[in-house]
XYZ file of C-alpha atoms in Angstrom:
509
model
C -0.141 0.381 -0.186
C 1.368 3.228 -0.749
C 1.270 6.408 1.986
C -1.890 7.428 1.369
C -3.457 4.855 1.978
C -0.465 4.095 4.800
C -1.533 7.855 6.402
C -2.819 9.161 9.891
C -5.958 10.614 8.805
C -6.824 14.456 10.107
C -10.324 15.872 11.493
C -12.039 16.844 8.406
C -9.538 14.455 5.305
C -11.353 11.233 3.455
C -12.489 8.143 5.137
C -9.372 5.962 4.294
C -10.083 4.054 0.618
C -12.275 0.777 1.224
C -14.783 -1.128 -0.402
C -17.975 -1.455 2.032
C -20.325 -4.148 2.192
C -23.494 -4.200 2.959
C -25.057 -7.244 3.582
C -29.225 -6.340 3.095
C -28.568 -4.060 0.222
C -32.287 -4.446 -0.488
C -34.002 -3.964 2.165
C -35.308 -0.564 4.055
C -32.534 0.728 6.030
C -29.961 1.148 3.929
C -32.509 2.377 1.232
C -33.486 5.071 3.488
C -30.679 5.234 5.085
C -26.923 4.531 4.250
C -27.482 5.439 1.206
C -28.031 8.986 2.080
C -25.239 8.771 5.017
C -22.790 7.326 1.611
C -24.575 10.271 -0.559
C -23.819 13.442 2.476
C -20.507 12.417 2.348
C -19.591 12.126 -0.598
C -20.907 16.081 -0.636
C -19.216 17.173 2.347
C -15.512 15.240 0.303
C -15.613 12.300 3.481
C -15.276 9.543 1.095
C -12.201 8.947 -0.869
C -11.767 8.433 -4.759
C -10.976 4.869 -3.879
C -14.559 4.129 -2.252
C -16.973 1.145 -3.861
C -19.785 -0.149 -1.985
C -21.372 -4.302 -2.895
C -25.093 -4.955 -1.744
C -24.631 -7.765 -1.132
C -28.750 -9.662 -1.941
C -31.080 -12.329 -1.909
C -31.880 -10.489 -5.479
C -31.076 -11.245 -8.649
C -29.313 -7.387 -9.290
C -26.879 -7.384 -12.321
C -24.125 -4.714 -11.870
C -27.156 -1.733 -13.752
C -30.412 -2.812 -12.311
C -28.852 -2.115 -9.113
C -27.336 1.042 -9.734
C -30.560 1.924 -10.937
C -32.420 1.169 -7.866
C -29.155 3.155 -5.615
C -29.933 5.865 -8.211
C -33.535 6.088 -7.065
C -33.947 5.340 -3.574
C -31.761 8.301 -3.778
C -34.159 9.801 -5.575
C -37.092 9.154 -3.361
C -35.253 10.556 -0.761
C -33.409 13.230 -1.527
C -35.649 14.245 -3.738
C -34.982 18.271 -5.069
C -31.786 18.826 -2.155
C -29.541 16.045 -5.470
C -27.328 17.494 -6.571
C -26.870 15.099 -9.721
C -22.638 14.702 -9.834
C -22.111 13.648 -6.267
C -24.678 10.811 -7.135
C -23.221 9.892 -10.428
C -20.360 9.361 -8.741
C -22.010 7.713 -6.187
C -23.852 5.515 -7.495
C -20.879 4.439 -10.213
C -18.831 2.625 -7.661
C -21.897 0.005 -6.472
C -22.142 -3.419 -7.197
C -24.576 -6.077 -6.560
C -24.141 -9.825 -5.192
C -26.561 -11.994 -5.483
C -27.306 -14.794 -2.728
C -28.081 -16.934 0.794
C -26.126 -15.143 3.562
C -25.953 -19.458 4.526
C -25.353 -20.456 1.605
C -21.350 -20.983 1.695
C -21.420 -21.180 -2.190
C -21.667 -17.821 -2.498
C -19.311 -16.602 -0.550
C -16.964 -17.749 -2.712
C -17.931 -15.662 -6.297
C -18.189 -12.388 -3.257
C -14.238 -13.382 -2.684
C -13.793 -13.479 -6.505
C -15.647 -10.104 -7.002
C -14.518 -8.159 -3.488
C -10.626 -9.072 -4.990
C -12.194 -7.496 -8.629
C -13.371 -4.301 -7.353
C -10.997 -3.825 -4.945
C -7.752 -3.756 -8.443
C -9.922 -1.570 -10.416
C -10.864 1.072 -7.428
C -7.523 0.925 -6.011
C -9.038 -0.116 -2.641
C -5.883 -1.297 -0.758
C -7.126 -4.680 0.546
C -9.344 -3.371 2.887
C -12.907 -4.684 3.513
C -15.979 -2.869 5.945
C -19.194 -5.697 6.177
C -21.842 -3.705 7.029
C -23.824 -6.446 8.640
C -27.989 -4.896 8.029
C -29.291 -8.424 8.133
C -32.045 -10.070 10.615
C -29.815 -11.002 14.157
C -30.242 -14.487 13.214
C -27.925 -14.075 10.664
C -24.630 -12.304 12.126
C -22.664 -14.987 13.454
C -23.731 -17.365 10.230
C -22.008 -14.515 8.119
C -19.351 -13.603 10.551
C -17.997 -17.096 10.179
C -18.119 -17.553 6.558
C -16.351 -14.628 5.688
C -13.993 -16.218 8.267
C -13.704 -19.487 6.490
C -12.924 -17.894 3.336
C -10.387 -15.315 5.362
C -12.183 -12.544 4.616
C -11.745 -10.920 7.563
C -7.910 -11.452 7.870
C -6.576 -8.559 7.987
C -2.400 -8.596 6.831
C -0.268 -6.851 4.259
C -1.491 -3.637 6.395
C -4.979 -3.734 5.403
C -7.612 -3.780 8.047
C -10.845 -5.805 7.742
C -14.186 -5.084 10.205
C -16.966 -5.946 10.282
C -20.816 -3.957 11.985
C -23.066 -5.549 13.277
C -26.894 -3.319 13.532
C -29.343 -3.856 16.389
C -30.337 -5.693 18.556
C -27.034 -7.616 19.892
C -28.862 -9.732 21.607
C -32.157 -10.430 23.227
C -31.044 -11.291 26.537
C -27.968 -11.838 28.030
C -28.316 -14.694 28.065
C -28.152 -14.478 23.657
C -26.247 -11.455 24.104
C -23.110 -13.942 25.558
C -23.952 -15.748 23.371
C -23.698 -13.684 20.799
C -20.807 -12.248 22.049
C -19.247 -15.592 21.471
C -19.679 -15.878 18.290
C -18.248 -12.810 16.677
C -15.196 -12.793 19.298
C -13.726 -16.932 17.818
C -13.267 -15.248 14.242
C -12.215 -12.345 15.085
C -10.899 -9.564 17.440
C -12.645 -7.082 20.039
C -11.391 -3.920 17.458
C -12.692 -5.405 13.861
C -16.399 -5.537 15.504
C -18.355 -1.713 15.177
C -21.810 -3.194 17.662
C -23.424 0.404 15.965
C -25.914 2.617 17.970
C -28.426 5.599 14.774
C -28.722 7.677 18.262
C -25.196 8.361 18.690
C -24.739 9.711 15.437
C -27.211 12.097 16.484
C -25.302 16.289 16.740
C -26.363 16.653 20.050
C -25.500 13.441 21.133
C -21.989 13.466 20.481
C -22.143 17.053 21.730
C -22.630 16.486 24.978
C -18.734 15.156 25.795
C -17.739 18.550 24.255
C -20.519 20.542 25.988
C -19.486 18.351 29.423
C -15.574 18.423 28.416
C -15.319 21.768 27.015
C -16.520 24.437 28.628
C -15.103 25.305 32.646
C -18.530 26.160 33.819
C -20.819 22.748 33.603
C -18.531 19.711 34.585
C -18.038 21.377 38.249
C -21.804 21.543 39.452
C -22.320 18.326 37.134
C -22.460 15.928 40.516
C -24.926 15.423 43.294
C -24.459 18.620 45.182
C -25.881 20.166 42.425
C -28.364 18.299 40.672
C -31.448 17.390 41.909
C -32.309 14.760 39.270
C -32.136 13.792 34.694
C -34.740 13.103 32.844
C -34.933 11.422 28.699
C -37.602 11.371 27.342
C -37.363 9.355 24.020
C -40.487 9.447 22.678
C -43.023 8.292 19.515
C -46.042 10.066 18.181
C -45.901 6.859 14.784
C -47.147 3.498 16.820
C -45.035 0.393 15.490
C -46.479 0.089 11.537
C -45.541 -2.836 8.843
C -42.773 -3.979 12.513
C -45.424 -5.512 14.936
C -43.678 -8.673 14.215
C -40.400 -7.875 15.423
C -42.002 -5.356 18.145
C -44.233 -8.141 19.375
C -41.090 -10.688 20.483
C -38.683 -7.126 20.700
C -40.932 -4.691 22.752
C -39.957 -1.174 23.946
C -37.517 -2.160 26.707
C -35.088 -4.078 24.654
C -35.836 -2.123 22.090
C -34.642 0.935 23.617
C -32.516 0.380 26.848
C -29.931 -1.613 26.889
C -28.526 0.699 23.696
C -30.101 3.815 22.898
C -31.430 4.795 26.520
C -27.942 2.692 28.369
C -26.458 4.944 26.355
C -26.852 8.191 26.610
C -27.366 8.081 30.985
C -23.646 6.831 30.211
C -22.345 10.041 28.501
C -24.786 12.414 30.513
C -23.052 10.413 33.855
C -19.912 9.666 32.884
C -16.325 11.079 34.558
C -14.097 13.398 31.854
C -11.705 10.708 29.946
C -8.017 11.268 30.144
C -8.392 11.339 26.385
C -10.630 10.655 23.813
C -8.893 7.422 22.816
C -12.138 5.142 21.750
C -10.796 2.445 24.595
C -10.471 5.107 27.615
C -14.137 7.076 26.548
C -15.376 3.279 26.926
C -14.256 2.217 29.499
C -15.268 5.744 31.607
C -19.022 4.741 30.471
C -19.322 0.999 31.323
C -18.072 2.260 35.001
C -20.994 4.075 34.994
C -23.579 1.543 33.636
C -20.847 -1.086 35.952
C -22.349 1.443 38.417
C -26.381 1.214 37.264
C -28.092 0.046 41.367
C -29.170 -4.042 41.026
C -33.277 -4.056 41.045
C -35.175 -7.065 42.644
C -38.572 -7.926 41.190
C -39.065 -5.718 44.286
C -37.795 -3.120 42.697
C -39.127 -3.409 39.440
C -42.857 -3.336 40.611
C -41.618 -0.187 42.982
C -38.758 1.597 40.063
C -40.113 0.553 36.766
C -43.648 1.407 34.632
C -44.722 -0.265 31.389
C -47.558 0.543 29.178
C -49.467 -0.801 25.640
C -50.962 2.514 23.752
C -55.069 1.793 22.746
C -56.885 3.934 19.772
C -57.319 7.490 20.178
C -55.583 10.482 18.047
C -52.432 11.075 17.357
C -50.635 13.899 15.439
C -55.263 14.975 14.825
C -56.111 11.270 13.006
C -58.392 8.417 14.836
C -55.585 6.006 15.038
C -55.950 1.841 15.674
C -54.295 -0.192 19.194
C -51.713 -1.572 19.685
C -53.543 -5.434 19.029
C -54.912 -3.714 16.087
C -52.521 -3.737 14.061
C -50.348 -5.533 11.340
C -49.042 -8.640 12.650
C -49.883 -8.589 16.040
C -51.462 -10.700 18.407
C -55.118 -9.858 19.665
C -53.971 -10.268 22.944
C -50.240 -9.027 22.886
C -48.850 -8.922 26.082
C -46.308 -6.325 24.739
C -45.186 -3.198 26.176
C -44.888 0.235 23.813
C -43.528 2.416 26.706
C -41.378 2.604 29.319
C -40.961 4.546 32.871
C -37.935 4.038 34.793
C -36.215 5.139 37.909
C -32.694 4.118 37.142
C -30.076 5.053 40.298
C -26.227 5.825 40.155
C -23.892 4.233 42.888
C -21.479 6.072 42.636
C -19.709 9.339 44.447
C -20.472 11.731 41.768
C -24.779 10.576 41.244
C -25.806 9.187 44.519
C -29.480 9.775 45.337
C -29.148 11.333 42.409
C -32.322 10.079 40.373
C -32.236 9.597 36.306
C -35.807 8.924 35.617
C -36.424 7.518 31.814
C -38.516 7.111 29.703
C -39.782 6.155 26.312
C -42.726 4.803 24.295
C -44.380 5.700 20.730
C -47.966 6.909 20.100
C -46.818 9.547 22.596
C -47.839 12.919 22.332
C -44.976 14.539 20.503
C -42.265 13.315 18.855
C -38.700 14.210 20.825
C -35.688 12.392 21.978
C -33.852 15.401 24.820
C -32.393 15.232 28.924
C -33.250 16.972 31.310
C -30.847 18.315 33.871
C -33.050 19.297 37.096
C -31.098 21.894 39.313
C -32.266 21.718 43.246
C -33.552 25.200 44.141
C -31.161 28.443 45.652
C -32.743 29.646 48.810
C -35.371 31.609 48.653
C -35.337 33.092 51.967
C -34.805 36.879 50.092
C -37.956 36.918 47.755
C -40.859 35.082 50.470
C -41.901 38.284 49.998
C -42.702 38.231 46.046
C -43.583 35.332 44.106
C -40.088 33.779 43.632
C -40.523 30.725 46.122
C -43.137 29.362 44.194
C -41.145 30.166 40.820
C -39.667 26.623 38.934
C -36.178 25.223 39.320
C -33.452 25.921 37.637
C -33.057 22.988 34.529
C -30.394 22.510 31.174
C -31.580 21.091 28.516
C -30.325 18.684 25.728
C -33.151 18.523 23.149
C -31.805 15.406 20.674
C -34.384 15.652 18.019
C -36.458 16.959 16.105
C -35.068 20.354 16.504
C -31.475 19.058 18.360
C -30.012 22.345 20.108
C -29.370 23.540 23.886
C -31.113 25.595 26.382
C -31.110 26.508 29.652
C -33.615 27.468 31.914
C -33.800 30.300 34.759
C -35.333 33.178 36.348
C -34.716 36.716 35.786
C -36.820 39.737 37.676
C -39.237 41.681 35.461
C -38.870 44.547 34.587
C -40.796 47.513 36.690
C -40.897 49.092 40.459
C -42.097 46.137 41.601
C -39.242 42.646 42.519
C -41.155 40.335 40.620
C -39.069 37.150 38.995
C -40.310 35.259 35.557
C -38.862 31.965 35.202
C -36.698 32.916 31.020
C -35.675 30.129 28.259
C -32.177 31.587 26.972
C -32.388 29.448 23.671
C -28.976 27.550 20.925
C -29.853 25.693 17.850
C -27.477 24.213 15.813
C -30.218 25.254 12.607
C -29.733 28.478 14.416
C -25.362 29.405 14.255
C -23.661 26.804 12.605
C -24.952 26.139 8.537
C -27.528 23.418 8.430
C -26.467 20.147 6.925
C -28.609 17.028 5.860
C -28.018 14.690 8.170
C -29.392 10.240 9.048
C -26.938 10.053 11.586
C -25.384 7.402 10.057
C -22.852 9.349 8.811
C -20.532 10.017 11.480
C -20.766 6.442 12.589
C -20.383 5.117 8.958
C -17.013 7.342 8.387
C -15.958 6.451 11.928
C -15.618 3.097 11.296
C -14.071 3.522 7.965
C -11.332 5.630 9.510
C -11.641 3.024 12.711
C -12.212 5.690 15.163
C -14.323 3.458 17.501
C -16.018 4.628 19.648
C -19.822 5.878 19.049
C -19.712 1.994 19.312
C -20.628 -0.277 22.064
C -17.439 -2.846 23.743
C -18.584 -6.333 24.206
C -18.005 -5.987 28.344
C -20.810 -2.830 27.685
C -23.512 -4.463 24.976
C -23.274 -7.357 28.718
C -23.521 -4.936 31.484
C -26.534 -3.154 30.294
C -28.011 -6.696 29.657
C -27.248 -7.547 33.254
C -29.120 -4.684 34.455
C -32.335 -4.965 31.813
C -32.546 -8.714 33.173
C -34.153 -8.961 36.103
C -36.689 -6.973 34.167
C -37.206 -8.729 32.351
C -37.430 -11.887 34.602
C -40.051 -9.897 36.418
C -42.497 -9.460 33.327
C -42.163 -12.743 32.265
C -43.993 -14.365 36.063
C -46.076 -10.793 36.168
C -47.979 -10.497 32.374
C -49.793 -6.892 32.888
C -53.509 -7.395 34.019
C -54.757 -4.207 32.301
C -53.445 -3.400 28.516
C -53.777 -1.288 26.940
C -53.543 1.095 29.551
C -52.873 4.887 28.044
C -54.046 6.578 24.211
C -52.724 6.661 21.411
C -51.720 10.487 21.020
C -51.396 10.871 25.803
C -47.981 11.099 27.793
C -48.552 6.945 28.217
C -50.377 5.464 31.567
C -50.542 7.787 35.171
C -48.429 5.652 36.412
C -45.091 6.983 34.815
C -46.065 10.680 36.112
C -46.461 9.231 39.675
C -42.913 7.753 39.121
C -41.574 11.309 39.998
C -44.210 13.088 41.055
C -44.292 10.457 45.185
C -40.400 10.905 45.370
C -41.840 14.404 47.503
C -39.936 17.442 45.768
C -43.257 18.014 42.674
C -41.741 15.896 40.019
C -43.220 15.903 36.672
C -41.389 15.149 33.419
C -40.757 18.458 31.813
C -43.272 18.197 28.759
C -46.471 16.978 30.096
């Protein structure tokens, strides 16, 4: 390989020469997310000239058929914003290989195609395999790649595997999948992806905390009363009923998306932004999460399932009436939890989390609520009735950060009023189209695993969730459906906060 292909990349450089192989290339994820993300990287000059993508799927596309399929998909999801020059340069680098993921005979021709494309495009023998398939195929695909020598790293080239969620469905299956992958790959070759970590505000949590001298000194139990994390969706399960019946809100969201946000909010300052050093600190937070007994689950966890109702102005059906959902389903579409971190920074500071479908508003946000100031100076005014200070990190749909505090109302009388200071990304920085996968694909290509989950963190997260799964298995819900579509979930979720005695309520209820 030449010096260019071995050079250490600086921020903003184009990614390493490589071939991206997408297993499940004719699926929805590729069409809606991966292709537009590659287009956006190309627009930002973050894809090298020495790049190609091979789609691996069960269909019988020719290379030209696949290029047309991808070109049409880009037009569908980018519309008038599309740059024809960028699209044509990307599409001409696309190839297709048809076959079944569990058919050993199809991997020999894949290897031949990789060698041909590598020679044609000068990609230096670097291969990034992206598993956008059903989880049942993860271990099988990696084993087949290993058996034919496609995961071997030698002669200066690299081989990496991106694994989509869900990474297991409980602690036992997560351990089994980790074991299967690590039999044929080294940990540094495995990139367990969580697309929430591709969102700007999630990434900005680290920059916000550790790049500003005014916040980190008060980021602890002395000043913070509690933390609220909300991941709310207005949509139902739509056509994903078959998957959701097996997963539910807990498996789908908590051990990955929500726990990742908790670790970024709760972690200690890392000594550097080296991937393993950052992930060491995140894993320490997960290890400090207080374990739950069956009694704790009953006390600190609320589950729900939506019934029919009004969502976004239209009458919508109950979860049990959705396609491929049992009419007597006990699957939760909502979960709220009180999480405790048992370390010196966060002792006695509860983290309240909730996530669900068919809720009143689509929003993902982190609310840091501070302890009240002593307000004896304002007893003769309205000061003792003012809400406490809040720092709100908005992750979607309008990414930004806001601060709620009290200020004097102009006039001769001392009267305080809550005010907001808002920062929105779109107001300060040029708006860039994003699917949430751009940063993650780029990082996988350059070998930066900071935003990807490590094996130990995956297993620790499932270890926290497993007692909840066990408790629910022995105590099926008796009141489903227990919240109307278009509401903020079961009333018990609000009570989960309010009963702690500090007048706490979800910030947007």
